[in-house]
Amino acid sequence: MLLFRRIFNFEKAKVEQLADLRLNQRYAPGAAFPLQARLIDGTIETGARVENISGNGVGLLLPTPHAGLTEGGSVKVRLLLADFQLTLAARVAQMRAADRGQRCGLSLQFGDFLEQKTFHQLLHPVAIGQSLKAVPPERVVQNEPQFIKQVFRGEEHSALTVWLDKSFGTPLHSFEFETNDYFCRADAKLGLLEAYVRESTDSHKGKLSNPVFDTSGGLNDEIRQLFRWILPNLSREVPDDVRAFLQRFAT
């Protein structure tokens, strides 16, 4: 059932912390994020667009008004992302008319901890991307004379750092994206996306970042997939040229 098996394998206390953090925050998935939903009311299953998602709820846009739905009623929602799907029990918390169809707010009812953890794994790429905010230039340490550094920070210790060449046109040179001890790095010259993980060591340095070499799959693939799913959810504070640069490495 889990969306990620090697990363974000949260313990219960961590999931509860995330649920509290995201309880009243609604995240709007990016238009290109391939998250789909199906509302299940008895034997009727209706495709819907996910307008927003929070720590314990989902806002759907149904293509047409659903006569059988009533506020307080019990339904199910199936969330689909690539080859993954998660079906959850829910209560209809809110209904209102829309220009094209009907908006339906669902309060999710997790059957067990595994369902809740899986849901937060699905929410993670949306929440991380949407939470990224630009660090004011005066607070960014410019310690590399040949580059201009831009930094964006968000939830879960996530950070996007971009380096621009101090040459004509200040072209984008490279980037690093970090979240929860997992990294993606790439530069324009090499054109390759590299996955790293921060690992504990016995030395006085505490933790070191090491490349992920398991080319057979697993951790390497999951870090890359996370990066690809974060990209369409980037907040509007990330400039268009930076978005386009990152997209070059999303294949």
mmCIF file of C-alpha atoms in Angstrom:
data_model
loop_
_atom_site.group_PDB
_atom_site.id
_atom_site.type_symbol
_atom_site.label_atom_id
_atom_site.label_comp_id
_atom_site.label_asym_id
_atom_site.label_seq_id
_atom_site.Cartn_x
_atom_site.Cartn_y
_atom_site.Cartn_z
ATOM 1 C CA MET A 1 0.000 0.000 0.000
ATOM 2 C CA LEU A 2 2.848 2.438 0.774
ATOM 3 C CA LEU A 3 3.732 4.994 -1.873
ATOM 4 C CA PHE A 4 7.372 5.062 -0.720
ATOM 5 C CA ARG A 5 8.981 2.033 0.910
ATOM 6 C CA ARG A 6 12.541 3.299 1.382
ATOM 7 C CA ILE A 7 11.948 6.968 2.201
ATOM 8 C CA PHE A 8 9.373 8.646 4.466
ATOM 9 C CA ASN A 9 8.796 5.425 6.398
ATOM 10 C CA PHE A 10 7.481 7.517 9.267
ATOM 11 C CA GLU A 11 6.921 6.314 12.814
ATOM 12 C CA LYS A 12 3.503 6.965 14.371
ATOM 13 C CA ALA A 13 4.669 9.996 16.365
ATOM 14 C CA LYS A 14 5.995 11.620 13.189
ATOM 15 C CA VAL A 15 2.754 11.018 11.286
ATOM 16 C CA GLU A 16 0.778 12.566 14.142
ATOM 17 C CA GLN A 17 3.108 15.573 14.075
ATOM 18 C CA LEU A 18 2.577 15.973 10.318
ATOM 19 C CA ALA A 19 -1.182 15.609 10.736
ATOM 20 C CA ASP A 20 -1.219 18.433 13.309
ATOM 21 C CA LEU A 21 1.008 20.625 11.139
ATOM 22 C CA ARG A 22 -1.196 20.194 8.068
ATOM 23 C CA LEU A 23 -4.580 20.048 9.772
ATOM 24 C CA ASN A 24 -5.701 23.559 8.846
ATOM 25 C CA GLN A 25 -3.455 24.068 5.825
ATOM 26 C CA ARG A 26 -4.909 23.354 2.387
ATOM 27 C CA TYR A 27 -2.467 22.554 -0.381
ATOM 28 C CA ALA A 28 -3.528 22.899 -4.009
ATOM 29 C CA PRO A 29 -1.846 20.273 -6.213
ATOM 30 C CA GLY A 30 -0.185 21.681 -9.311
ATOM 31 C CA ALA A 31 -2.043 21.341 -12.604
ATOM 32 C CA ALA A 32 0.585 18.949 -13.969
ATOM 33 C CA PHE A 33 0.678 16.745 -10.863
ATOM 34 C CA PRO A 34 -0.912 13.430 -11.953
ATOM 35 C CA LEU A 35 -3.064 12.958 -8.842
ATOM 36 C CA GLN A 36 -6.581 11.801 -9.650
ATOM 37 C CA ALA A 37 -9.589 10.968 -7.504
ATOM 38 C CA ARG A 38 -12.750 8.927 -7.708
ATOM 39 C CA LEU A 39 -15.659 9.509 -5.339
ATOM 40 C CA ILE A 40 -17.451 6.286 -4.386
ATOM 41 C CA ASP A 41 -21.024 6.616 -3.124
ATOM 42 C CA GLY A 42 -22.530 3.164 -2.777
ATOM 43 C CA THR A 43 -22.310 1.623 -6.249
ATOM 44 C CA ILE A 44 -21.768 4.958 -7.998
ATOM 45 C CA GLU A 45 -18.152 5.911 -8.761
ATOM 46 C CA THR A 46 -17.459 9.394 -10.125
ATOM 47 C CA GLY A 47 -14.187 10.826 -11.389
ATOM 48 C CA ALA A 48 -13.208 14.101 -9.710
ATOM 49 C CA ARG A 49 -10.418 16.671 -9.682
ATOM 50 C CA VAL A 50 -8.484 17.198 -6.466
ATOM 51 C CA GLU A 51 -8.664 20.935 -5.767
ATOM 52 C CA ASN A 52 -6.954 20.839 -2.384
ATOM 53 C CA ILE A 53 -5.648 18.402 0.173
ATOM 54 C CA SER A 54 -4.878 18.752 3.884
ATOM 55 C CA GLY A 55 -3.781 16.632 6.815
ATOM 56 C CA ASN A 56 -7.173 15.000 7.183
ATOM 57 C CA GLY A 57 -9.250 16.063 4.204
ATOM 58 C CA VAL A 58 -9.632 16.375 0.453
ATOM 59 C CA GLY A 59 -11.501 18.964 -1.588
ATOM 60 C CA LEU A 60 -12.935 17.594 -4.835
ATOM 61 C CA LEU A 61 -14.515 19.176 -7.884
ATOM 62 C CA LEU A 62 -17.149 16.864 -9.375
ATOM 63 C CA PRO A 63 -17.938 17.356 -13.078
ATOM 64 C CA THR A 64 -21.715 17.395 -12.426
ATOM 65 C CA PRO A 65 -23.900 17.773 -9.310
ATOM 66 C CA HIS A 66 -24.285 14.490 -7.445
ATOM 67 C CA ALA A 67 -27.906 14.169 -6.315
ATOM 68 C CA GLY A 68 -27.202 11.406 -3.808
ATOM 69 C CA LEU A 69 -24.624 13.300 -1.748
ATOM 70 C CA THR A 70 -25.629 14.913 1.539
ATOM 71 C CA GLU A 71 -23.513 16.703 4.111
ATOM 72 C CA GLY A 72 -22.648 14.306 6.894
ATOM 73 C CA GLY A 73 -23.058 11.289 4.621
ATOM 74 C CA SER A 74 -20.508 8.470 4.407
ATOM 75 C CA VAL A 75 -18.603 7.850 1.176
ATOM 76 C CA LYS A 76 -15.246 6.578 0.003
ATOM 77 C CA VAL A 77 -12.583 8.306 -2.038
ATOM 78 C CA ARG A 78 -10.004 6.582 -4.203
ATOM 79 C CA LEU A 79 -6.789 8.552 -4.777
ATOM 80 C CA LEU A 80 -4.666 7.517 -7.754
ATOM 81 C CA LEU A 81 -1.100 8.539 -8.533
ATOM 82 C CA ALA A 82 0.696 6.718 -11.358
ATOM 83 C CA ASP A 83 0.375 2.980 -10.565
ATOM 84 C CA PHE A 84 -0.524 3.667 -6.926
ATOM 85 C CA GLN A 85 -4.014 3.896 -5.450
ATOM 86 C CA LEU A 86 -5.381 4.425 -1.963
ATOM 87 C CA THR A 87 -9.047 4.037 -1.022
ATOM 88 C CA LEU A 88 -10.208 5.754 2.178
ATOM 89 C CA ALA A 89 -13.476 6.093 4.058
ATOM 90 C CA ALA A 90 -14.707 9.678 4.364
ATOM 91 C CA ARG A 91 -17.532 11.895 5.554
ATOM 92 C CA VAL A 92 -19.010 14.625 3.383
ATOM 93 C CA ALA A 93 -18.104 17.761 5.327
ATOM 94 C CA GLN A 94 -19.227 20.392 2.832
ATOM 95 C CA MET A 95 -20.994 20.718 -0.502
ATOM 96 C CA ARG A 96 -21.501 23.766 -2.665
ATOM 97 C CA ALA A 97 -22.262 24.611 -6.254
ATOM 98 C CA ALA A 98 -19.490 25.484 -8.690
ATOM 99 C CA ASP A 99 -19.492 27.113 -12.110
ATOM 100 C CA ARG A 100 -18.720 23.740 -13.631
ATOM 101 C CA GLY A 101 -19.997 20.960 -11.424
ATOM 102 C CA GLN A 102 -20.027 20.676 -7.659
ATOM 103 C CA ARG A 103 -17.433 21.142 -4.928
ATOM 104 C CA CYS A 104 -17.294 18.488 -2.249
ATOM 105 C CA GLY A 105 -15.163 18.669 0.890
ATOM 106 C CA LEU A 106 -14.374 15.325 2.485
ATOM 107 C CA SER A 107 -13.201 14.604 6.018
ATOM 108 C CA LEU A 108 -11.069 11.467 5.855
ATOM 109 C CA GLN A 109 -11.519 8.597 8.288
ATOM 110 C CA PHE A 110 -8.384 6.482 8.466
ATOM 111 C CA GLY A 111 -8.991 2.824 9.240
ATOM 112 C CA ASP A 112 -5.521 2.283 10.719
ATOM 113 C CA PHE A 113 -2.056 3.793 11.029
ATOM 114 C CA LEU A 114 -0.900 2.340 7.698
ATOM 115 C CA GLU A 115 -3.642 4.190 5.840
ATOM 116 C CA GLN A 116 -2.770 7.448 7.582
ATOM 117 C CA LYS A 117 0.970 7.045 6.898
ATOM 118 C CA THR A 118 0.347 6.228 3.245
ATOM 119 C CA PHE A 119 -1.876 9.279 2.870
ATOM 120 C CA HIS A 120 0.810 11.559 4.307
ATOM 121 C CA GLN A 121 3.381 10.054 1.941
ATOM 122 C CA LEU A 122 1.050 11.039 -0.909
ATOM 123 C CA LEU A 123 0.562 14.522 0.540
ATOM 124 C CA HIS A 124 4.304 15.034 1.053
ATOM 125 C CA PRO A 125 5.306 16.075 -2.515
ATOM 126 C CA VAL A 126 2.416 18.549 -2.636
ATOM 127 C CA ALA A 127 3.076 20.046 0.802
ATOM 128 C CA ILE A 128 6.831 20.334 0.320
ATOM 129 C CA GLY A 129 6.562 21.953 -3.109
ATOM 130 C CA GLN A 130 3.829 24.388 -2.075
ATOM 131 C CA SER A 131 5.617 25.397 1.128
ATOM 132 C CA LEU A 132 8.838 26.606 -0.519
ATOM 133 C CA LYS A 133 9.396 30.318 0.094
ATOM 134 C CA ALA A 134 12.245 32.519 -1.078
ATOM 135 C CA VAL A 135 14.859 33.377 1.539
ATOM 136 C CA PRO A 136 15.483 37.164 1.454
ATOM 137 C CA PRO A 137 18.714 37.885 -0.478
ATOM 138 C CA GLU A 138 20.300 39.624 2.521
ATOM 139 C CA ARG A 139 19.998 36.378 4.504
ATOM 140 C CA VAL A 140 21.633 34.159 1.883
ATOM 141 C CA VAL A 141 25.357 33.611 2.516
ATOM 142 C CA GLN A 142 27.201 34.327 -0.731
ATOM 143 C CA ASN A 143 30.394 32.338 -0.090
ATOM 144 C CA GLU A 144 31.296 31.346 -3.665
ATOM 145 C CA PRO A 145 32.758 34.290 -5.626
ATOM 146 C CA GLN A 146 31.917 32.851 -9.048
ATOM 147 C CA PHE A 147 28.223 32.267 -8.257
ATOM 148 C CA ILE A 148 25.062 34.011 -7.087
ATOM 149 C CA LYS A 149 23.086 31.792 -4.758
ATOM 150 C CA GLN A 150 19.296 31.741 -4.384
ATOM 151 C CA VAL A 151 17.606 29.725 -1.624
ATOM 152 C CA PHE A 152 14.002 28.616 -1.080
ATOM 153 C CA ARG A 153 12.963 26.913 2.174
ATOM 154 C CA GLY A 154 9.850 24.959 3.141
ATOM 155 C CA GLU A 155 8.353 22.276 5.353
ATOM 156 C CA GLU A 156 10.267 19.299 6.715
ATOM 157 C CA HIS A 157 13.645 21.040 6.509
ATOM 158 C CA SER A 158 13.299 21.181 2.737
ATOM 159 C CA ALA A 159 15.477 23.573 0.785
ATOM 160 C CA LEU A 160 16.045 24.363 -2.876
ATOM 161 C CA THR A 161 19.383 26.050 -3.559
ATOM 162 C CA VAL A 162 20.142 27.423 -7.018
ATOM 163 C CA TRP A 163 23.504 28.734 -8.260
ATOM 164 C CA LEU A 164 23.761 31.275 -11.089
ATOM 165 C CA ASP A 165 27.003 31.997 -12.937
ATOM 166 C CA LYS A 166 28.450 35.470 -12.533
ATOM 167 C CA SER A 167 28.789 35.821 -16.285
ATOM 168 C CA PHE A 168 26.814 37.560 -19.020
ATOM 169 C CA GLY A 169 23.115 36.913 -18.496
ATOM 170 C CA THR A 170 23.750 35.144 -15.145
ATOM 171 C CA PRO A 171 22.802 31.707 -16.536
ATOM 172 C CA LEU A 172 21.630 28.978 -14.164
ATOM 173 C CA HIS A 173 24.577 26.758 -13.313
ATOM 174 C CA SER A 174 23.349 24.109 -10.859
ATOM 175 C CA PHE A 175 20.920 23.272 -8.079
ATOM 176 C CA GLU A 176 20.480 21.121 -4.986
ATOM 177 C CA PHE A 177 17.169 20.056 -3.492
ATOM 178 C CA GLU A 178 17.078 18.654 0.048
ATOM 179 C CA THR A 179 14.346 17.211 2.238
ATOM 180 C CA ASN A 180 14.487 14.810 5.185
ATOM 181 C CA ASP A 181 18.157 13.893 4.587
ATOM 182 C CA TYR A 182 17.526 13.098 0.898
ATOM 183 C CA PHE A 183 19.099 15.146 -1.895
ATOM 184 C CA CYS A 184 18.964 15.682 -5.644
ATOM 185 C CA ARG A 185 21.770 17.582 -7.344
ATOM 186 C CA ALA A 186 22.530 18.503 -10.943
ATOM 187 C CA ASP A 187 24.432 21.069 -12.986
ATOM 188 C CA ALA A 188 23.938 22.318 -16.515
ATOM 189 C CA LYS A 189 27.318 21.096 -17.758
ATOM 190 C CA LEU A 190 26.956 17.435 -16.776
ATOM 191 C CA GLY A 191 23.197 17.319 -17.323
ATOM 192 C CA LEU A 192 22.738 14.421 -14.891
ATOM 193 C CA LEU A 193 20.516 14.224 -11.821
ATOM 194 C CA GLU A 194 22.298 12.634 -8.865
ATOM 195 C CA ALA A 195 20.607 11.256 -5.749
ATOM 196 C CA TYR A 196 22.248 11.482 -2.324
ATOM 197 C CA VAL A 197 21.356 10.550 1.231
ATOM 198 C CA ARG A 198 22.721 12.085 4.434
ATOM 199 C CA GLU A 199 24.004 9.292 6.635
ATOM 200 C CA SER A 200 25.155 9.234 10.243
ATOM 201 C CA THR A 201 28.830 8.597 10.856
ATOM 202 C CA ASP A 202 30.965 7.825 13.891
ATOM 203 C CA SER A 203 33.209 10.770 13.196
ATOM 204 C CA HIS A 204 33.072 14.221 14.753
ATOM 205 C CA LYS A 205 31.395 15.458 11.564
ATOM 206 C CA GLY A 206 28.120 13.845 12.599
ATOM 207 C CA LYS A 207 26.527 13.254 9.185
ATOM 208 C CA LEU A 208 27.836 13.085 5.648
ATOM 209 C CA SER A 209 26.069 13.214 2.286
ATOM 210 C CA ASN A 210 26.797 10.146 0.184
ATOM 211 C CA PRO A 211 25.689 9.201 -3.337
ATOM 212 C CA VAL A 212 23.006 6.545 -3.724
ATOM 213 C CA PHE A 213 24.373 3.742 -5.873
ATOM 214 C CA ASP A 214 21.582 1.127 -5.752
ATOM 215 C CA THR A 215 20.978 1.281 -9.496
ATOM 216 C CA SER A 216 18.708 -1.765 -9.315
ATOM 217 C CA GLY A 217 16.001 0.435 -7.846
ATOM 218 C CA GLY A 218 14.794 1.176 -4.343
ATOM 219 C CA LEU A 219 16.223 4.258 -2.684
ATOM 220 C CA ASN A 220 17.691 5.843 -5.818
ATOM 221 C CA ASP A 221 14.434 5.497 -7.739
ATOM 222 C CA GLU A 222 12.329 6.803 -4.855
ATOM 223 C CA ILE A 223 14.430 9.956 -4.389
ATOM 224 C CA ARG A 224 14.211 10.675 -8.122
ATOM 225 C CA GLN A 225 10.471 10.010 -8.176
ATOM 226 C CA LEU A 226 9.963 12.355 -5.231
ATOM 227 C CA PHE A 227 11.841 15.079 -7.131
ATOM 228 C CA ARG A 228 9.658 14.558 -10.223
ATOM 229 C CA TRP A 229 6.472 14.806 -8.155
ATOM 230 C CA ILE A 230 7.598 17.890 -6.254
ATOM 231 C CA LEU A 231 8.294 19.869 -9.440
ATOM 232 C CA PRO A 232 4.661 20.390 -10.579
ATOM 233 C CA ASN A 233 3.779 21.458 -7.031
ATOM 234 C CA LEU A 234 6.391 24.205 -6.650
ATOM 235 C CA SER A 235 5.053 27.411 -5.126
ATOM 236 C CA ARG A 236 4.742 30.544 -7.208
ATOM 237 C CA GLU A 237 7.725 32.014 -5.396
ATOM 238 C CA VAL A 238 10.008 29.790 -7.474
ATOM 239 C CA PRO A 239 10.685 31.772 -10.700
ATOM 240 C CA ASP A 240 9.713 30.362 -14.081
ATOM 241 C CA ASP A 241 13.311 30.142 -15.313
ATOM 242 C CA VAL A 242 14.256 28.064 -12.258
ATOM 243 C CA ARG A 243 11.251 25.790 -12.818
ATOM 244 C CA ALA A 244 12.267 25.253 -16.441
ATOM 245 C CA PHE A 245 15.854 24.529 -15.402
ATOM 246 C CA LEU A 246 14.757 21.896 -12.864
ATOM 247 C CA GLN A 247 12.406 20.336 -15.393
ATOM 248 C CA ARG A 248 15.386 19.536 -17.630
ATOM 249 C CA PHE A 249 16.445 16.901 -15.089
ATOM 250 C CA ALA A 250 13.029 15.355 -14.436
ATOM 251 C CA THR A 251 13.196 12.600 -17.061
#
